[in-house]
Tab-separated table of C-alpha atoms and ligand atoms in Angstrom:
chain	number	residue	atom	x	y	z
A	1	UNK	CA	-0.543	8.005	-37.760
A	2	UNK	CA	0.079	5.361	-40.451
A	3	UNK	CA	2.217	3.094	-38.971
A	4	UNK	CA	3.361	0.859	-42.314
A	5	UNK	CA	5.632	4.141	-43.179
A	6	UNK	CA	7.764	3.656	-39.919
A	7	UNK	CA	10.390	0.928	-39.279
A	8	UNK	CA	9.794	-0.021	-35.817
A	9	UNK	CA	13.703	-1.085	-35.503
A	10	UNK	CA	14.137	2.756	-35.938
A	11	UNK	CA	12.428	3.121	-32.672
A	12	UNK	CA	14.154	0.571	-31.393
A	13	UNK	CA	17.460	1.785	-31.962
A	14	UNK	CA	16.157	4.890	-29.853
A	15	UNK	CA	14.952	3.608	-26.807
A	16	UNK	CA	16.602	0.294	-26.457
A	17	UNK	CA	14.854	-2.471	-24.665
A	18	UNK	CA	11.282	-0.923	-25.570
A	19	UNK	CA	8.532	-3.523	-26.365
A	20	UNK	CA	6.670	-3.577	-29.674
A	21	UNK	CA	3.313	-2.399	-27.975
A	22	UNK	CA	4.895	0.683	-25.830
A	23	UNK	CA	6.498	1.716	-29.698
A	24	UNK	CA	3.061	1.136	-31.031
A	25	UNK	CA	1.564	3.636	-28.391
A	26	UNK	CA	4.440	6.321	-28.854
A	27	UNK	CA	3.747	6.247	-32.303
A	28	UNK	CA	-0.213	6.830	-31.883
A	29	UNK	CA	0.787	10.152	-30.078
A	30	UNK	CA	3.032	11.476	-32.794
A	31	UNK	CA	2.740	12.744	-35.846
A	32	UNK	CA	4.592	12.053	-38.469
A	33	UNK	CA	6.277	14.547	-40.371
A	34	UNK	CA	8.794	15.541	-43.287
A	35	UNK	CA	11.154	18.504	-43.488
A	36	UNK	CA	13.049	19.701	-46.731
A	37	UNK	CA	16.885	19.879	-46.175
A	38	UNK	CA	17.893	23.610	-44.020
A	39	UNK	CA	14.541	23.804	-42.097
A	40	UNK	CA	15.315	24.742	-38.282
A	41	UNK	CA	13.197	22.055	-36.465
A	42	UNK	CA	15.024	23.418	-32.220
A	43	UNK	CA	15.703	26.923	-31.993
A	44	UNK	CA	18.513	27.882	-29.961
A	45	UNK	CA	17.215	30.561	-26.837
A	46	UNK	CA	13.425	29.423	-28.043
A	47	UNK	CA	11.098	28.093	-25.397
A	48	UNK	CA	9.730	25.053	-27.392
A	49	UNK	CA	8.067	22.099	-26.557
A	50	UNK	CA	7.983	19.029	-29.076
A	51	UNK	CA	10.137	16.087	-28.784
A	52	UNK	CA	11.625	14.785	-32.381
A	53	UNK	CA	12.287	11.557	-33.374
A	54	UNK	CA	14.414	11.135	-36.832
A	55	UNK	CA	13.034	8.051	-38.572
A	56	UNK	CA	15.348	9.049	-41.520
A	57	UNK	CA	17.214	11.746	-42.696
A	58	UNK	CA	20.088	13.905	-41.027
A	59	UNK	CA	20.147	16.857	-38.922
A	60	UNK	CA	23.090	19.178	-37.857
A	61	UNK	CA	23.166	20.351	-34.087
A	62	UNK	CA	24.199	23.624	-33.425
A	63	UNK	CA	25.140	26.202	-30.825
A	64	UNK	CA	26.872	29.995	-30.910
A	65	UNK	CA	29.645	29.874	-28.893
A	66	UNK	CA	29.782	33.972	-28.792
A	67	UNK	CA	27.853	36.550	-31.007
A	68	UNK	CA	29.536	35.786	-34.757
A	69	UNK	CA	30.713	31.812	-33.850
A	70	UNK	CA	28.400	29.081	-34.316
A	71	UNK	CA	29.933	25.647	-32.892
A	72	UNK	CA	28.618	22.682	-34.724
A	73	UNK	CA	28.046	20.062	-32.308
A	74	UNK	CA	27.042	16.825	-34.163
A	75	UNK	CA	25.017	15.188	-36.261
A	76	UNK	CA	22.132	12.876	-35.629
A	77	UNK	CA	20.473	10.114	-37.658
A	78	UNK	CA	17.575	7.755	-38.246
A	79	UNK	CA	16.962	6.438	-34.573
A	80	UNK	CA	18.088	9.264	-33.026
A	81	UNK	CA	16.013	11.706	-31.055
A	82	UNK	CA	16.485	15.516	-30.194
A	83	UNK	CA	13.873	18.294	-28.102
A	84	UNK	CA	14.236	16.208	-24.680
A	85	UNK	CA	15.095	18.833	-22.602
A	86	UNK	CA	12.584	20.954	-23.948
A	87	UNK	CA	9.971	17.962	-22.157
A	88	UNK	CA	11.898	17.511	-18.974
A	89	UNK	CA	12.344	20.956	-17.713
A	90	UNK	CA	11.279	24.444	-18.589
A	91	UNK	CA	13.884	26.493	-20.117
A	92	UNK	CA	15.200	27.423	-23.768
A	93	UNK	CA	16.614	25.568	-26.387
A	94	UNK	CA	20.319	24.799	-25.755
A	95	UNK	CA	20.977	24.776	-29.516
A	96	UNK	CA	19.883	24.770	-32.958
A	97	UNK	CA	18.465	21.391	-34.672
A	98	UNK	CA	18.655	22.009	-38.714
A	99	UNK	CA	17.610	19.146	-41.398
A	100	UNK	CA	20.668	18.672	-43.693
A	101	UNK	CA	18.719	16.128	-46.548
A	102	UNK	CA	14.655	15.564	-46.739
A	103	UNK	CA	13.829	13.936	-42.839
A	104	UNK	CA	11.115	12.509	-41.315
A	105	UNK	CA	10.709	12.638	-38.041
A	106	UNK	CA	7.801	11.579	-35.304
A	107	UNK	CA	6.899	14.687	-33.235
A	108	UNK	CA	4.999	14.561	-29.748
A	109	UNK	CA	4.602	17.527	-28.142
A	110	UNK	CA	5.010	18.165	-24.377
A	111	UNK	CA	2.159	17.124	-22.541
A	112	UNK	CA	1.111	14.060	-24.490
A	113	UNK	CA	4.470	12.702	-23.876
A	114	UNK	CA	4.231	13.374	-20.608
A	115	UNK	CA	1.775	11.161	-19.822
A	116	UNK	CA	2.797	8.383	-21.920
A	117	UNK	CA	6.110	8.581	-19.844
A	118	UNK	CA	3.998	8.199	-16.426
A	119	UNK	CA	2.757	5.298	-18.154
A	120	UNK	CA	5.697	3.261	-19.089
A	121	UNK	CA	8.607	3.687	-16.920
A	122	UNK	CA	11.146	1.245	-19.189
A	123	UNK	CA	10.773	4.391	-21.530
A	124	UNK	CA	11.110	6.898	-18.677
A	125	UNK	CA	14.333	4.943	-17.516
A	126	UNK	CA	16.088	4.807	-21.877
A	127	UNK	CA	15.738	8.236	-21.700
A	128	UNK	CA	17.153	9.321	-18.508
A	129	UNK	CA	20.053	7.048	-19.829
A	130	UNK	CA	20.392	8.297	-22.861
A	131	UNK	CA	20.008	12.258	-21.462
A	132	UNK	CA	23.080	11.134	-18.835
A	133	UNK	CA	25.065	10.060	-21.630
A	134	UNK	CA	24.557	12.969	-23.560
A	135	UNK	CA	25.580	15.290	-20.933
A	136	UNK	CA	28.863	13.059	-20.585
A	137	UNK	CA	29.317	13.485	-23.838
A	138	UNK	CA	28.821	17.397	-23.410
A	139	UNK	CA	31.139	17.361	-20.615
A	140	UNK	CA	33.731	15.432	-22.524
A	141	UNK	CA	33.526	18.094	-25.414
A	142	UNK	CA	33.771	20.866	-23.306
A	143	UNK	CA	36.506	19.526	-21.812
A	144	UNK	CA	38.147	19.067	-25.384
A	145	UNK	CA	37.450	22.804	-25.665
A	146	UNK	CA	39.193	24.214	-22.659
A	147	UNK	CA	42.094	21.808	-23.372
A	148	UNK	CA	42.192	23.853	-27.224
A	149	UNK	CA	41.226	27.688	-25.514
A	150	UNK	CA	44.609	26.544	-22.668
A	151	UNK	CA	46.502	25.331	-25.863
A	152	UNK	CA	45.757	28.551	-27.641
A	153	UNK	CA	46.780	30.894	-24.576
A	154	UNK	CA	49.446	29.205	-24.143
A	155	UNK	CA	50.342	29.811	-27.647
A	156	UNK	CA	49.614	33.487	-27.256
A	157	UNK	CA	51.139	34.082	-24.384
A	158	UNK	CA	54.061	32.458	-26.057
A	159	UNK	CA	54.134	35.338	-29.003
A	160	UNK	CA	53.591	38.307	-26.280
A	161	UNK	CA	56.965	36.720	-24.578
A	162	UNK	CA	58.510	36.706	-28.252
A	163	UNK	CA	57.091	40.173	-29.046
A	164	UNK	CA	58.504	41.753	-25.987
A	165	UNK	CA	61.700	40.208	-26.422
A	166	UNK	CA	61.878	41.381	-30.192
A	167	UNK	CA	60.802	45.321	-29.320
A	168	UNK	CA	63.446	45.285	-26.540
A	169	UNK	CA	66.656	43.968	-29.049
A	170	UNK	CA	64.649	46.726	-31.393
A	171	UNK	CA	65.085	49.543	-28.868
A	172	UNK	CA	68.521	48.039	-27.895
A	173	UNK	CA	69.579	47.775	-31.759
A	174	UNK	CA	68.173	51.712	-32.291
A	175	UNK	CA	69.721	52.982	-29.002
A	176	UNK	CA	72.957	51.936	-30.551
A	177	UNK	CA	72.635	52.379	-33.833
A	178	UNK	CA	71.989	55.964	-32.756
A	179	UNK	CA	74.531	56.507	-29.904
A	180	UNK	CA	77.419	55.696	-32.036
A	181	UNK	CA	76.947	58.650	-35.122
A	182	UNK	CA	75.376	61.444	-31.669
A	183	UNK	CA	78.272	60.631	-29.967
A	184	UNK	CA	81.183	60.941	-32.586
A	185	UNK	CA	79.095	64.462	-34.025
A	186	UNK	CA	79.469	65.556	-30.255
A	187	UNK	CA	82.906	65.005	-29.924
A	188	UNK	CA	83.635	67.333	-33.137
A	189	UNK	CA	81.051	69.581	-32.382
A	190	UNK	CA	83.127	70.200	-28.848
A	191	UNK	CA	85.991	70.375	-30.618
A	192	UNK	CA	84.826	73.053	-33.403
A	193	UNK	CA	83.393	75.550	-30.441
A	194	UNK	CA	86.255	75.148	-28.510
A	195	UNK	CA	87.980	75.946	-31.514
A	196	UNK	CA	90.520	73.475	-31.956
A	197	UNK	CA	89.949	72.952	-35.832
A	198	UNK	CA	90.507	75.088	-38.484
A	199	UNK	CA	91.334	74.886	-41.987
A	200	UNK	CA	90.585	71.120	-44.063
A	201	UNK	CA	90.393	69.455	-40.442
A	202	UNK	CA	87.534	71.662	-39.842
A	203	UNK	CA	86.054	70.863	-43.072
A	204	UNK	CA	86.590	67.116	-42.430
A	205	UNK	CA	84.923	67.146	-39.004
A	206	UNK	CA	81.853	69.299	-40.779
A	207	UNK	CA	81.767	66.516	-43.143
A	208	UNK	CA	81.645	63.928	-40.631
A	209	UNK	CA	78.546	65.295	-38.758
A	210	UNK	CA	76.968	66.292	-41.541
A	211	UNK	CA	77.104	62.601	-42.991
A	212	UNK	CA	76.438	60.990	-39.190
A	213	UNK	CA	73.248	63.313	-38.566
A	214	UNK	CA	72.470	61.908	-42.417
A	215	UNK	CA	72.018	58.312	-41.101
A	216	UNK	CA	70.340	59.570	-38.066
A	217	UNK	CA	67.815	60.912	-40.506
A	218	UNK	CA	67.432	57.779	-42.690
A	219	UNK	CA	67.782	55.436	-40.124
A	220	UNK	CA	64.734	57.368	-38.256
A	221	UNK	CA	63.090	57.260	-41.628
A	222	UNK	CA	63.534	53.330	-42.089
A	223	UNK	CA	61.968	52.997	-38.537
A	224	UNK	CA	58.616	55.507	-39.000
A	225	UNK	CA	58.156	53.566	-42.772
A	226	UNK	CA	58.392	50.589	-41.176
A	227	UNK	CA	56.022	51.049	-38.399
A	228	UNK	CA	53.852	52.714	-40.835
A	229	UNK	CA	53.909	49.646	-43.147
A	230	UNK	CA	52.675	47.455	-40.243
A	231	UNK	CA	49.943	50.082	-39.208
A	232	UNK	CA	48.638	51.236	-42.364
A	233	UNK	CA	47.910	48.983	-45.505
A	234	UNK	CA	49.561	51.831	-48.850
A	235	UNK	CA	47.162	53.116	-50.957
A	236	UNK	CA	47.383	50.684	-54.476
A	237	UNK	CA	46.648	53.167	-57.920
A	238	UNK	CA	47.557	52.626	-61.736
A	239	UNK	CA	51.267	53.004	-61.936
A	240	UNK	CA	53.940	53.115	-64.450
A	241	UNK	CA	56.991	51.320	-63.223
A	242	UNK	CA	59.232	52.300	-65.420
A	243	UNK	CA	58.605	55.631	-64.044
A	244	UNK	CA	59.156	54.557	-60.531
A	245	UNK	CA	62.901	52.675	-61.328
A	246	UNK	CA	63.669	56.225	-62.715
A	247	UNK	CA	62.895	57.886	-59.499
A	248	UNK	CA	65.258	55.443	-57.029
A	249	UNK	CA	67.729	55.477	-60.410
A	250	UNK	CA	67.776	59.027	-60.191
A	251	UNK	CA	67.659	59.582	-55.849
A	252	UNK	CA	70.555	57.329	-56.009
A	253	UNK	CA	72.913	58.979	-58.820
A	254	UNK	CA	74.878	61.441	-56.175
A	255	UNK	CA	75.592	58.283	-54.002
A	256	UNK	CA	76.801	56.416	-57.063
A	257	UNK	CA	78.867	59.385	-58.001
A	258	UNK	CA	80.289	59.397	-54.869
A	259	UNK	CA	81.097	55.947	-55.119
A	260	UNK	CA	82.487	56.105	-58.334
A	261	UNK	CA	80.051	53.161	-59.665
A	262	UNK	CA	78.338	53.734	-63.262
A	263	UNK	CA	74.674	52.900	-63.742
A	264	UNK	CA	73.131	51.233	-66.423
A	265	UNK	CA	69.631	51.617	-66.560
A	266	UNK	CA	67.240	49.749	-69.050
A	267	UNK	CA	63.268	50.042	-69.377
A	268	UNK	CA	61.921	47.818	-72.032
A	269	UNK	CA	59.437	50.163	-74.206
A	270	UNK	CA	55.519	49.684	-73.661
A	271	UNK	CA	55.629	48.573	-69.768
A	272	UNK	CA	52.096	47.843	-68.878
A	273	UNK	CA	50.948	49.970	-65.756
A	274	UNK	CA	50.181	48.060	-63.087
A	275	UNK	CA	48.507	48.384	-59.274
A	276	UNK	CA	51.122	49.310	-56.985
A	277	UNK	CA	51.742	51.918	-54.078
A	278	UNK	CA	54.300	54.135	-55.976
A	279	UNK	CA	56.242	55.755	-52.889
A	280	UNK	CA	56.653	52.103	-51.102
A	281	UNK	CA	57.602	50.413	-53.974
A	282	UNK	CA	60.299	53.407	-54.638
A	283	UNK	CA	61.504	52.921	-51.278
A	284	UNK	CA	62.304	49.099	-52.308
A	285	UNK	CA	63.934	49.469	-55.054
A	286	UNK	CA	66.274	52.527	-53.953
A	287	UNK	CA	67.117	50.338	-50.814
A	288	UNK	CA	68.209	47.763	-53.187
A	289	UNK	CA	70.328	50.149	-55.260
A	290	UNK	CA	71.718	51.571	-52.316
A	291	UNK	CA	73.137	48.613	-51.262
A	292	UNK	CA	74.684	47.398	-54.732
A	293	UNK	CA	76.363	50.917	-55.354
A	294	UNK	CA	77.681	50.368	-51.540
A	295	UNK	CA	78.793	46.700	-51.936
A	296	UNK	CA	80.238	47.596	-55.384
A	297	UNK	CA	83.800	48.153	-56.206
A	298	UNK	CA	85.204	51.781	-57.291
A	299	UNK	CA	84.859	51.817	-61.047
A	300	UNK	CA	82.005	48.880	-61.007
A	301	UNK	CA	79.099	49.116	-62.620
A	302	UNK	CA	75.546	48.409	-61.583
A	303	UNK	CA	72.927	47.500	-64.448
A	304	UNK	CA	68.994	47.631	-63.810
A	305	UNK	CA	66.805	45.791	-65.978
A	306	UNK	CA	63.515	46.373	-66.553
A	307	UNK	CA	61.117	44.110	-68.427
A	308	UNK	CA	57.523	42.377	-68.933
A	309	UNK	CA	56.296	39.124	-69.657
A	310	UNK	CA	52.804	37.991	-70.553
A	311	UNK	CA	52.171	37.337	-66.561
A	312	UNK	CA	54.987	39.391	-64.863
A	313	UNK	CA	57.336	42.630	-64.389
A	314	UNK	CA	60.865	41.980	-63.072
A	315	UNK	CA	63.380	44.602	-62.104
A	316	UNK	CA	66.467	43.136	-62.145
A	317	UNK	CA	69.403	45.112	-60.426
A	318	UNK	CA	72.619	43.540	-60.966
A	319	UNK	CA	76.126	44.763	-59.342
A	320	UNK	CA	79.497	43.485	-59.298
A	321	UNK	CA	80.804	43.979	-55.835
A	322	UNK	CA	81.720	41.292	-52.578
A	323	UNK	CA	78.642	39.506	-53.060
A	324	UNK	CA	77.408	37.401	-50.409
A	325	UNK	CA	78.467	34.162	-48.952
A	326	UNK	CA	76.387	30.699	-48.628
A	327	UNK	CA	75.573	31.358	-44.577
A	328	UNK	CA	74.776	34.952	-44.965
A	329	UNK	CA	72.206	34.883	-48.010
A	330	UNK	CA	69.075	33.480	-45.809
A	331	UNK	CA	69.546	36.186	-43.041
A	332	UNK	CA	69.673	39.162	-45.209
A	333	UNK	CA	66.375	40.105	-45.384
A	334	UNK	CA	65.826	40.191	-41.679
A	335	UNK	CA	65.311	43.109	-39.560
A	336	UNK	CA	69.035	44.702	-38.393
A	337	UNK	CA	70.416	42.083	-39.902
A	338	UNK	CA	74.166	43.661	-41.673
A	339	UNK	CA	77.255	42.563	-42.262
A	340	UNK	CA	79.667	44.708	-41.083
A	341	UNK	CA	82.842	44.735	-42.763
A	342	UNK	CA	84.937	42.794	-44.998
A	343	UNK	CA	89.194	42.964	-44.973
A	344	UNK	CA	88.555	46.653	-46.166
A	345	UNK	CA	85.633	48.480	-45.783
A	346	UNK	CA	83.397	49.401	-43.074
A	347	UNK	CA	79.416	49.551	-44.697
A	348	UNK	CA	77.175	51.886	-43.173
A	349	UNK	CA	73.592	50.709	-42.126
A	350	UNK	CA	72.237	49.196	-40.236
A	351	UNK	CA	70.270	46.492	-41.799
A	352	UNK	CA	66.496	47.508	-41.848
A	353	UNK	CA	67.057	48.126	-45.558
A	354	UNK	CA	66.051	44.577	-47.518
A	355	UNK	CA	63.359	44.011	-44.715
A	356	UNK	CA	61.559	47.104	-45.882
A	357	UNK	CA	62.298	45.839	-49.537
A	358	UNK	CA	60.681	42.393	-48.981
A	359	UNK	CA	57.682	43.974	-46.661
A	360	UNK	CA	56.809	46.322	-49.798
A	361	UNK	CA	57.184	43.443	-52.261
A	362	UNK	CA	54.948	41.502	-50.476
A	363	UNK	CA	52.164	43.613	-49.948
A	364	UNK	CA	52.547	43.418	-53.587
A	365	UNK	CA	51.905	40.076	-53.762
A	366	UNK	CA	55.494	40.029	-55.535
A	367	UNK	CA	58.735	38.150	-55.209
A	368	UNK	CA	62.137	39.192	-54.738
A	369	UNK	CA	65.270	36.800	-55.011
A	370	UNK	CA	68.911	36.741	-54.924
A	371	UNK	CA	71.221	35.300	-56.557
A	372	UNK	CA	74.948	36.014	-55.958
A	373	UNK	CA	78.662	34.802	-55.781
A	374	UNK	CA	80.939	35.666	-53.559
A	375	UNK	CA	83.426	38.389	-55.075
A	376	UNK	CA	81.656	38.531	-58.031
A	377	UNK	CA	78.440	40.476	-57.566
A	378	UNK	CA	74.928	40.113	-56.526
A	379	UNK	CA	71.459	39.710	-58.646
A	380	UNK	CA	68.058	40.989	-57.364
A	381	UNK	CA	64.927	40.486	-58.916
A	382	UNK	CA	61.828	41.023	-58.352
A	383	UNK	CA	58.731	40.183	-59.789
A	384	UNK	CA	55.594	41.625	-59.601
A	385	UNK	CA	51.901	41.145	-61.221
A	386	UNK	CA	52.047	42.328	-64.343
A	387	UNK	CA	48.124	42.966	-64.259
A	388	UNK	CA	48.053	43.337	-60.564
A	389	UNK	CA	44.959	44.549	-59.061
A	390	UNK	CA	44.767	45.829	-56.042
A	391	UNK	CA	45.935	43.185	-53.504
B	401	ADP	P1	72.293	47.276	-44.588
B	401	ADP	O1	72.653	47.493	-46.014
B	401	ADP	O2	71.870	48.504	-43.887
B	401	ADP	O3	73.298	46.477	-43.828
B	401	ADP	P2	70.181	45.656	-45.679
B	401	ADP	O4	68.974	45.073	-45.048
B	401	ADP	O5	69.957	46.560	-46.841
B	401	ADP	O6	70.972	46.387	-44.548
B	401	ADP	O7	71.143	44.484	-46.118
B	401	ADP	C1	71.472	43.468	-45.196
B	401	ADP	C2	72.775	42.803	-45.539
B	401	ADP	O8	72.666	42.103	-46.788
B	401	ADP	C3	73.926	43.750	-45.758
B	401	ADP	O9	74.546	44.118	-44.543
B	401	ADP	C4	74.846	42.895	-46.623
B	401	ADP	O10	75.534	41.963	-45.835
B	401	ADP	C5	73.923	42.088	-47.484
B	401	ADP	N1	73.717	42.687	-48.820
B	401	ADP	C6	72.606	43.286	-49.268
B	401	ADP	N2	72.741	43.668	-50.563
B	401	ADP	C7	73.990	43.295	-50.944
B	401	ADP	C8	74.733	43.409	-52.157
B	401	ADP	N3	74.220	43.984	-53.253
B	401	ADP	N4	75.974	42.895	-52.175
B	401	ADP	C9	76.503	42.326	-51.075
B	401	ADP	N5	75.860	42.191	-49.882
B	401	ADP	C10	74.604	42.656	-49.810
């Protein structure tokens, strides 16, 4: 091998405390050769027997930590030297050895080195050194990695613990939510077989179930859409959303009849159409309405607003009833969260209603904000991807 194209410091830096002629006789051994960046020089689970010495250039070490992970390991430089196990005993590569930039390195193979190292034991002795501090090295990283896997269990065990205590105030929050409307239809149910009510009380107490088993119904409703939501991802097709405001406009008129609160509905002409899951998006937007025609006062009107911009859609759906206070606004959109009562009224619901709402508008890769003041009224908009494509 021409030994002008090596730096014999490079050696030097490899096995320290190596004389000039024991370099000289390593090198007559070798061959010198050069690799184009990405070529696989070790081969991880490969029996392989050459030795490497990197006079310059850069390779990346390598090792899969399970079937799809690869764990890079480290780098190594001019002076540095890689294969060693591959001379000292017989078993597969431990990992992968790739050239990042061009590299030359000095190869020996396994039984020429072999006995150059009978030969010269100061060489013998830099590697076992340098092997043993490798393998601390190892040791130190692995322990680096058990420390992050314990760190990580931890965490998970952590978010089980959270889970479990979140599904049991769920099932808590539903046994209640349904024991109070069963228990009040039983009572009048009793009361109608045993006939005790006739005439309007009768009427009255008909009315009463029939509007308890009603939130039974929606509240089981809000829970099976939710669950679905988490289990299955909606199915996004061309939609008009003008089209879609009309349908919670229009599912919502009896209730704002009821409720003696007007709506105003307007769709700006030529709405693009945009990618959306029509029956989840519905579901918002009537949960929304449901709630201003609820929060509104008798005789109050609630407007919706529907326009485009070059970028974005926003529905805008705008009441005038309690509105909400300062500490109330950044809970509302959590699960069961409701308020209530105020000095007058009682609300129904149970608060899974905005949750859905924001859920829906974010697999929509929309927004949805609030703006509101207390006895005045409350503004939600939401804004959505005017040329949204499937998200
Ligand atoms: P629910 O209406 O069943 O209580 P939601 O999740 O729909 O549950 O709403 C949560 C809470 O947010 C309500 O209890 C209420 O306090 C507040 N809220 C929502 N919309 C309005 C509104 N338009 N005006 C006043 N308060 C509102």
């Amino acid at each position: 091998m021409d030994l002008s194209k090596i730096d014999p410091l490079t050696l030097q830096k490899a096995f320290p405390g190596m004389q000039d002629d024991e370099i000289h006789q390593m090198i007559s051994i070798g061959i010198l050769k050069e690799y184009p960046p990405q070529t696989t020089l070790c081969h991880e689970g490969q029996i392989e027997d050459v030795f490497y010495i990197i006079i310059d250039g850069k390779v990346q070490v390598s090792k899969h930590i399970n079937e799809s992970q690869l764990r890079l390991l480290k780098y190594l430089g001019n002076g540095d030297f890689f294969g060693e196990m591959g001379i000292i005993h017989e078993v597969p590569r431990g990992a992968s050895v790739t050239t990042l930039v061009p590299t030359r390195v000095i190869e020996i193979n396994k039984d020429d080195f072999k006995v150059f190292l009978e030969g010269h034991s100061s060489m013998s002795l830099a590697m076992v050194r340098e092997v043993s501090r490798r393998l601390r090295e190892n040791d130190e990283m692995a322990i680096d990695d058990l420390r992050q896997k314990a760190h990580e269990l931890e965490e998970a065990y952590r978010q089980l613990a959270d889970m479990e205590k979140a599904r049991s105030r769920f099932l808590a929050t539903i046994a209640h939510e349904l024991r109070t409307p069963l228990t009040a239809s039983n009572g009048f149910v009793q009361m109608i077989q045993s006939g005790q009510l006739s005439g309007e009380a009768l009427d009255s107490a008909l009315e009463i179930v029939s509007r308890n088993l009603q939130e039974i119904i929606t509240l089981t409703n809000d829970i099976l859409f939710l669950q679905e939501m988490e289990l299955i991802l909606p199915k996004f097709i061309p939609v008009d959303i003008g089209a879609i405001v009309v349908a919670s406009v229009e599912k919502q008129r009896k209730n704002a009849v009821r409720n003696q609160v007007s709506l105003a509905l307007n769709i700006a002409a030529d709405l693009p159409t945009i990618h959306a899951a029509p029956r989840s998006l519905e579901r918002a937007f009537t949960a929304i309405l449901d709630n201003a025609i609820k929060f509104s006062p008798d005789g109050g009107e609630v407007t919706i607003d529907v326009k485009a911009g070059p970028d974005l859609m926003s529905v805008r759906i705008a009441d005038q009833g309690i509105g909400i206070t300062e500490d109330v606004l950044p809970h509302i959109f959590e699960r069961f969260y409701h308020v209530d009562e105020d000095s007058q009224h009682l609300f129904r619901g149970v608060g899974l209603g905005l949750s859905i709402a924001r859920h829906v508008i974010e697999q929509h890769q929309g927004a949805i904000e609030v703006t509101s003041t207390p006895g005045k009224g409350s503004v939600f908009t939401i804004t959505l991807k005017r040329l949204s494509e499937t998200p």
